[in-house]
mmCIF file of C-alpha atoms in Angstrom:
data_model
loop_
_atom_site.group_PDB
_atom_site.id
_atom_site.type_symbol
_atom_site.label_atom_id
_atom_site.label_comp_id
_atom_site.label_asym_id
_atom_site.label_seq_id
_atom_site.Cartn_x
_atom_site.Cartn_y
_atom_site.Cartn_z
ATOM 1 C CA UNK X 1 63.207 42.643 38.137
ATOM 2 C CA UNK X 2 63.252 41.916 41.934
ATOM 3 C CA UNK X 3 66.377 40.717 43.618
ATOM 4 C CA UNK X 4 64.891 37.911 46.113
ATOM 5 C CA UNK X 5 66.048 38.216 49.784
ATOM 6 C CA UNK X 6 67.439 34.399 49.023
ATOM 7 C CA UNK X 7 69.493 35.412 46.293
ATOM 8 C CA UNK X 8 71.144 38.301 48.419
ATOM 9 C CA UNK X 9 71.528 36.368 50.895
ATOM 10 C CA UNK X 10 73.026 33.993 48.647
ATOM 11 C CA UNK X 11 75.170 36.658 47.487
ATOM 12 C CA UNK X 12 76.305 37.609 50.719
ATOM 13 C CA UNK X 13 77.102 34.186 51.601
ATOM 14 C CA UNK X 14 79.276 33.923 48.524
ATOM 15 C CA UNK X 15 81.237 37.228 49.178
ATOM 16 C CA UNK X 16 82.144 36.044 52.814
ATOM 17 C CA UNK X 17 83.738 32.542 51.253
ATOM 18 C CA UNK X 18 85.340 34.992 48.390
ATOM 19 C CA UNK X 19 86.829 36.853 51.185
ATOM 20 C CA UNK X 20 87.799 33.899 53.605
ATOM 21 C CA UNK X 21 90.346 33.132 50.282
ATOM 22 C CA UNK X 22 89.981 29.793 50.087
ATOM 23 C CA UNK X 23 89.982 28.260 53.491
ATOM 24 C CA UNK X 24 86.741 26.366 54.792
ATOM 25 C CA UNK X 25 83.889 28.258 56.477
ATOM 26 C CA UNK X 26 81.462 26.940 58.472
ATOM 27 C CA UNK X 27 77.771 28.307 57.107
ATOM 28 C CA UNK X 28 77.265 29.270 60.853
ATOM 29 C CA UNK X 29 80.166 32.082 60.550
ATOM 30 C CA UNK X 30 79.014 33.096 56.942
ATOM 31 C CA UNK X 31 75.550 33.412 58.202
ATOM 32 C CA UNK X 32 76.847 35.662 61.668
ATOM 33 C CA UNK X 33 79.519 38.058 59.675
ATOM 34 C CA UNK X 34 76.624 38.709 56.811
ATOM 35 C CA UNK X 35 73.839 39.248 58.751
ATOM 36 C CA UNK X 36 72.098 35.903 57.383
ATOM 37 C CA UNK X 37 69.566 34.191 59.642
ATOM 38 C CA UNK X 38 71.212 30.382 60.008
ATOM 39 C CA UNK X 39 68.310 28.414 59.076
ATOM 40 C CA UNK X 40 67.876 30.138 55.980
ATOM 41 C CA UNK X 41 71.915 30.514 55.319
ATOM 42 C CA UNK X 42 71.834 26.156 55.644
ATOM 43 C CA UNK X 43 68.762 26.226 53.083
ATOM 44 C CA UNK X 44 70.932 28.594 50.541
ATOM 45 C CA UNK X 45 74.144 26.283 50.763
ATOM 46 C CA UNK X 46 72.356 23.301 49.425
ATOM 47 C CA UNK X 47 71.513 25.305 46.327
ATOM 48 C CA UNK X 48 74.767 26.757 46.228
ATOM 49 C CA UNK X 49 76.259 23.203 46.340
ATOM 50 C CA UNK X 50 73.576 22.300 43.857
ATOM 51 C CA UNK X 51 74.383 24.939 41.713
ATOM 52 C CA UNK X 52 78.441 23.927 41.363
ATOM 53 C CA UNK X 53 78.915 27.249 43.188
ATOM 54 C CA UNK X 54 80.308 25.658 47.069
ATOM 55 C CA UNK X 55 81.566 22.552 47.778
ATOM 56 C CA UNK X 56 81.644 21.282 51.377
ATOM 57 C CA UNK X 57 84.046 19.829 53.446
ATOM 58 C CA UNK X 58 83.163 17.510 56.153
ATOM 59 C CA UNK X 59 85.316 17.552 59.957
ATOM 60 C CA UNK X 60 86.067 19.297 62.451
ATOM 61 C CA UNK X 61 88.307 22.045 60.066
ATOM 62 C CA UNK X 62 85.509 21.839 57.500
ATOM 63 C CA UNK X 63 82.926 24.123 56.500
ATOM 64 C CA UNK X 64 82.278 25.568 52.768
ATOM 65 C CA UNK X 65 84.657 26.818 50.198
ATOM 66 C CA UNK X 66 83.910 27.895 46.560
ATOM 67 C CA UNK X 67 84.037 25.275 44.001
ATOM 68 C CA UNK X 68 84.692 27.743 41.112
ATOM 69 C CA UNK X 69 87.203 30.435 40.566
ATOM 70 C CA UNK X 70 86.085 33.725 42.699
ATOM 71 C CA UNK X 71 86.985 35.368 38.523
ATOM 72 C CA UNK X 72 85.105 33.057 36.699
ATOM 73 C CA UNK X 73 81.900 34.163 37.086
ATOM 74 C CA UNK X 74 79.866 36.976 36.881
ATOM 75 C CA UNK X 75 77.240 38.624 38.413
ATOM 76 C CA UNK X 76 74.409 38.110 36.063
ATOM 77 C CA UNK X 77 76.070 34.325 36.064
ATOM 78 C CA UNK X 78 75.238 34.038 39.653
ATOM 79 C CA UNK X 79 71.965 35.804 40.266
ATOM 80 C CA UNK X 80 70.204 33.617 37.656
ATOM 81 C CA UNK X 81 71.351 30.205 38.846
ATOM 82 C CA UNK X 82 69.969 31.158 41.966
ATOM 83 C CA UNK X 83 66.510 32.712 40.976
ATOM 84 C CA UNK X 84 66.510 32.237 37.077
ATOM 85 C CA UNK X 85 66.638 34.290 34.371
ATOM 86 C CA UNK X 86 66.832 37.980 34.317
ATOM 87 C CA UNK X 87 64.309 39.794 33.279
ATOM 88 C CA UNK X 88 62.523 43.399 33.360
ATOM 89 C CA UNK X 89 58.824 41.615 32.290
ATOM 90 C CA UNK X 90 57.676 38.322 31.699
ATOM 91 C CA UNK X 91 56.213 39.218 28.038
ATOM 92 C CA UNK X 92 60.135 39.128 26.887
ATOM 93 C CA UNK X 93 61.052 35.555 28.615
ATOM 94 C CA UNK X 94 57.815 33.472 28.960
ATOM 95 C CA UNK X 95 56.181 32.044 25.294
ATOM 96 C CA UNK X 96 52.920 33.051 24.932
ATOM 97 C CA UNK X 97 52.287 34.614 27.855
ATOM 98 C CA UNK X 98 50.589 37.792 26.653
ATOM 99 C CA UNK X 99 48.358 37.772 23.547
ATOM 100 C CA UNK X 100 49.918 41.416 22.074
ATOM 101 C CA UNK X 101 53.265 40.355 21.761
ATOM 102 C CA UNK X 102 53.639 41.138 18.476
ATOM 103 C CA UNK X 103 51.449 44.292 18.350
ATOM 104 C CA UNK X 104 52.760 45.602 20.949
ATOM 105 C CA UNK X 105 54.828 48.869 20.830
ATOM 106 C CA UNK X 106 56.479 48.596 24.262
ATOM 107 C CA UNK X 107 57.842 44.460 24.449
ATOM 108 C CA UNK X 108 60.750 45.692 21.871
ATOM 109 C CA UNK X 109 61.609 48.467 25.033
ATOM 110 C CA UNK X 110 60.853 45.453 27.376
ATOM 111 C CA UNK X 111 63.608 43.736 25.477
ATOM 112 C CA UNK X 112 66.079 46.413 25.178
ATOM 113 C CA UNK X 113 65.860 47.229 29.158
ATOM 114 C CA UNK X 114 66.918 43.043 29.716
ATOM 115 C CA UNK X 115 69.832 43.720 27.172
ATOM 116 C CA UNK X 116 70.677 46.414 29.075
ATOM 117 C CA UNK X 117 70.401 44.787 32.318
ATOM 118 C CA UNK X 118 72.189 41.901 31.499
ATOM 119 C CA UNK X 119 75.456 43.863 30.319
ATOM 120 C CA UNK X 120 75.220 45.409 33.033
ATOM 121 C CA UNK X 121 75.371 42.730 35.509
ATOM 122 C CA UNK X 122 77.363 40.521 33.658
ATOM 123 C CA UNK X 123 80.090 43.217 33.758
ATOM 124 C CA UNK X 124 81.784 42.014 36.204
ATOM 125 C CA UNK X 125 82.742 39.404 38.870
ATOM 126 C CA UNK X 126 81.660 39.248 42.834
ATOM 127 C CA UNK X 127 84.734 39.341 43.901
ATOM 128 C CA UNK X 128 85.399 42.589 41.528
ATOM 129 C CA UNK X 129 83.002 44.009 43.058
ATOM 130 C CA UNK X 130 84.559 42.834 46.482
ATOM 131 C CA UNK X 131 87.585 44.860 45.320
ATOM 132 C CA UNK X 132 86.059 47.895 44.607
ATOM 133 C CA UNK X 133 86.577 47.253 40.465
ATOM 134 C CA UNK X 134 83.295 45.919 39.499
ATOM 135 C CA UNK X 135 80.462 47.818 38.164
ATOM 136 C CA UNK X 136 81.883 51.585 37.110
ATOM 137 C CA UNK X 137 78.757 52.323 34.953
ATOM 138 C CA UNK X 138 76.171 54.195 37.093
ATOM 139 C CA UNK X 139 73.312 54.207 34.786
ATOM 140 C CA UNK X 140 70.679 56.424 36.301
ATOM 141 C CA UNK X 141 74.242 58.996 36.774
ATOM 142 C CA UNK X 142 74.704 58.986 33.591
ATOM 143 C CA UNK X 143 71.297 59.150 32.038
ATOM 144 C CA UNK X 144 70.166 62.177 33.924
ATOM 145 C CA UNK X 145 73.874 64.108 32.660
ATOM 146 C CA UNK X 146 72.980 63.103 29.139
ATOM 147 C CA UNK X 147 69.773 64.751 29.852
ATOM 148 C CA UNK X 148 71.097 68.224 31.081
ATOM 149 C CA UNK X 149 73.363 68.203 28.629
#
């Protein structure tokens, strides 16, 4: 699974309004303090508007401000509305795609890795994260002490 340069810089955008607590701002600043080119920043606030995730306010004081609780949501929660469902292969999400589903001995460890990936990234919030309280399991950390142990 690939995180796409839209949906970190969709993620980026989203910490900066988490940040600005509430008041409006403009996708111009949101683009400059994250380090998001403009054009594209503009492009990812339509689907973030689309998506229920920023609403925007028009005027001179306007600018965007989340449209959901900064707690309600969760990583996993916003990752997939922006590029779709999480996934480690396509075998485990798309029908049909590959003939050997059922005979094959690795799509059941295909579909354990997207269980674990999705508790993982659904265990917490953005803005936990933002706080420095999201996301305490460090998986490769702990596989390679289980491992020496």
């Amino acid at each position: 699974m690939d995180i796409t340069r839209r949906t970190d810089y969709a993620i980026r955008l989203i910490a900066a309004l988490i940040e600005n607590e509430g008041k409006p701002l403009s996708v111009r600043e949101a683009a400059e303090q994250q380090e998001v080119p403009y054009a594209f920043a503009r492009s990812i606030q339509h689907d973030l508007v689309l998506s229920g995730f920023v609403r925007t306010i028009r005027g001179a004081h306007g600018g965007m401000v989340l449209a959901k609780d900064a707690d309600s949501f969760t990583l996993l929660e916003f990752i997939e509305a922006i590029q779709g469902k999480v996934n480690v292969a396509i075998c485990t999400t798309a029908d049909g795609w590959c003939s050997r589903d059922e005979n094959c001995s690795f799509h059941t460890v295909w579909e354990g890795a997207n269980d674990i990936l999705r508790d993982y990234l659904s265990g917490a919030t953005i803005k936990d994260i933002l706080q420095g309280d999201g996301m305490p399991l460090q998986l490769g950390h702990a596989a390679s002490s289980a491992k020496s142990s």
